[in-house]
Amino acid sequence: QVQLVESGGGLVQPGGSQRLSCAASRTIFSIYTMAWYRQAPGKQRELVARITSGGNTVYADSVKGRFIISRDNAKVTVYLQLNSLKPEDTAVYYCNAQHYQIIYWGQGTQVTVSS
C-alpha cells in the first residue's frame, strides 16, 4: 500500500504562483508514474500533468507553459509548480501514483484562485 499526502494548496490571486507537493509513503515510489489531476465543482476529474519514472512529462493543453511537474525520488515526493494562475484553475488537486494496474490517490488539496 502506498499513501500519498498532498500539501501546498490555498488561496492565491490571479497571476500568482503556488507549489503543490505530494509525499509518498514508500521508497518504491521511483518506479511509479506520478500525476496530478484536478476536479472543479460540477466537473469531471481531469489530468493536469504526468511524469514517468524516467522523467518524461505530459501536460494538459490548458496548463502547458504555466505548470511544471517534477519529482524527487530521494525524497519520494512529486511537485506541481503552478504559475500564472487563473480563476479557472480553481479546483481540488489530487496526486496519483500508478504502476500497471496498481493505482493510488491522495486525499486532495484545494487551490482557489481569486482576488
Short mmCIF file of C-alpha atoms in Angstrom, two decimals:
data_model
loop_
_atom_site.label_atom_id
_atom_site.label_comp_id
_atom_site.label_asym_id
_atom_site.label_seq_id
_atom_site.Cartn_x
_atom_site.Cartn_y
_atom_site.Cartn_z
CA GLN A 1 0.00 0.00 0.00
CA VAL A 2 1.26 3.48 -0.89
CA GLN A 3 -0.10 6.52 0.89
CA LEU A 4 0.03 9.87 -0.84
CA VAL A 5 -0.22 13.13 1.12
CA GLU A 6 -0.67 16.40 -0.72
CA SER A 7 0.16 19.82 0.65
CA GLY A 8 0.59 23.37 -0.59
CA GLY A 9 -2.92 24.35 -1.59
CA GLY A 10 -4.63 27.55 -0.57
CA LEU A 11 -5.91 30.88 -1.79
CA VAL A 12 -3.87 32.71 -4.41
CA GLN A 13 -4.54 35.79 -6.53
CA PRO A 14 -4.85 35.59 -10.31
CA GLY A 15 -1.42 35.69 -11.90
CA GLY A 16 0.17 34.27 -8.78
CA SER A 17 2.09 31.07 -8.16
CA GLN A 18 1.74 28.07 -5.88
CA ARG A 19 3.67 24.87 -5.40
CA LEU A 20 1.95 21.64 -4.54
CA SER A 21 3.78 18.70 -3.01
CA CYS A 22 2.84 15.06 -2.78
CA ALA A 23 4.80 12.85 -0.43
CA ALA A 24 4.61 9.09 -0.86
CA SER A 25 4.95 6.59 1.92
CA ARG A 26 7.20 4.05 0.25
CA THR A 27 10.60 4.16 -1.37
CA ILE A 28 9.44 2.12 -4.37
CA PHE A 29 7.89 5.42 -5.42
CA SER A 30 10.63 5.67 -8.05
CA ILE A 31 9.02 3.02 -10.28
CA TYR A 32 5.62 4.69 -10.30
CA THR A 33 4.30 7.08 -12.88
CA MET A 34 3.13 10.08 -10.88
CA ALA A 35 0.45 12.52 -11.89
CA TRP A 36 -1.66 15.43 -10.74
CA TYR A 37 -5.35 15.55 -11.51
CA ARG A 38 -7.88 18.22 -10.60
CA GLN A 39 -11.59 18.43 -10.14
CA ALA A 40 -13.57 21.64 -10.17
CA PRO A 41 -17.11 21.86 -8.75
CA GLY A 42 -19.59 20.25 -11.12
CA LYS A 43 -16.88 18.96 -13.43
CA GLN A 44 -15.15 15.65 -14.00
CA ARG A 45 -11.69 14.95 -12.68
CA GLU A 46 -9.10 15.71 -15.33
CA LEU A 47 -5.42 15.04 -15.84
CA VAL A 48 -3.24 18.09 -15.26
CA ALA A 49 0.26 16.65 -15.65
CA ARG A 50 2.05 13.32 -15.56
CA ILE A 51 5.69 12.31 -15.07
CA THR A 52 7.04 8.83 -15.67
CA SER A 53 9.72 7.06 -13.67
CA GLY A 54 12.13 8.11 -16.41
CA GLY A 55 11.17 11.75 -16.14
CA ASN A 56 9.05 12.07 -19.28
CA THR A 57 6.22 14.58 -18.84
CA VAL A 58 2.79 15.19 -20.30
CA TYR A 59 0.63 18.26 -19.69
CA ALA A 60 -2.97 19.16 -20.33
CA ASP A 61 -3.24 21.81 -23.03
CA SER A 62 -4.86 24.20 -20.56
CA VAL A 63 -1.75 24.29 -18.34
CA LYS A 64 1.10 23.95 -20.86
CA GLY A 65 3.67 26.66 -20.35
CA ARG A 66 2.27 27.55 -16.92
CA PHE A 67 2.58 24.43 -14.76
CA ILE A 68 5.64 22.28 -14.18
CA ILE A 69 5.64 18.76 -12.76
CA SER A 70 8.79 17.33 -11.21
CA ARG A 71 9.80 14.53 -8.90
CA ASP A 72 12.49 13.87 -6.34
CA ASN A 73 12.85 10.13 -5.92
CA ALA A 74 15.24 10.53 -2.99
CA LYS A 75 12.55 12.46 -1.11
CA VAL A 76 9.74 10.28 -2.52
CA THR A 77 7.95 13.46 -3.47
CA VAL A 78 6.34 14.82 -6.62
CA TYR A 79 5.75 18.53 -7.13
CA LEU A 80 3.48 20.67 -9.23
CA GLN A 81 4.56 24.26 -9.74
CA LEU A 82 1.57 26.38 -10.69
CA ASN A 83 2.38 29.71 -12.36
CA SER A 84 0.28 32.44 -13.95
CA LEU A 85 -2.75 31.09 -12.17
CA LYS A 86 -6.23 31.81 -13.48
CA PRO A 87 -9.61 31.63 -11.75
CA GLU A 88 -10.43 28.60 -13.90
CA ASP A 89 -7.54 26.74 -12.23
CA THR A 90 -9.60 26.66 -9.04
CA ALA A 91 -10.12 23.01 -8.12
CA VAL A 92 -9.19 20.25 -5.75
CA TYR A 93 -5.85 18.88 -6.91
CA TYR A 94 -5.18 15.17 -6.45
CA CYS A 95 -1.92 13.29 -6.52
CA ASN A 96 -1.94 9.95 -8.33
CA ALA A 97 0.55 7.09 -8.45
CA GLN A 98 0.28 4.31 -10.99
CA HIS A 99 2.27 1.20 -11.83
CA TYR A 100 0.49 -1.01 -14.37
CA GLN A 101 -2.95 -1.73 -12.82
CA ILE A 102 -1.94 -0.53 -9.37
CA ILE A 103 -3.31 2.97 -8.71
CA TYR A 104 -3.22 5.14 -5.61
CA TRP A 105 -4.82 8.52 -4.92
CA GLY A 106 -4.14 11.20 -2.39
CA GLN A 107 -6.88 12.95 -0.44
CA GLY A 108 -6.64 16.16 -2.47
CA THR A 109 -5.70 19.75 -1.74
CA GLN A 110 -7.83 22.78 -2.58
CA VAL A 111 -6.42 25.53 -4.78
CA THR A 112 -8.55 28.65 -5.06
CA VAL A 113 -7.59 31.43 -7.46
CA SER A 114 -9.44 34.59 -6.62
CA SER A 115 -8.87 38.26 -5.97
#
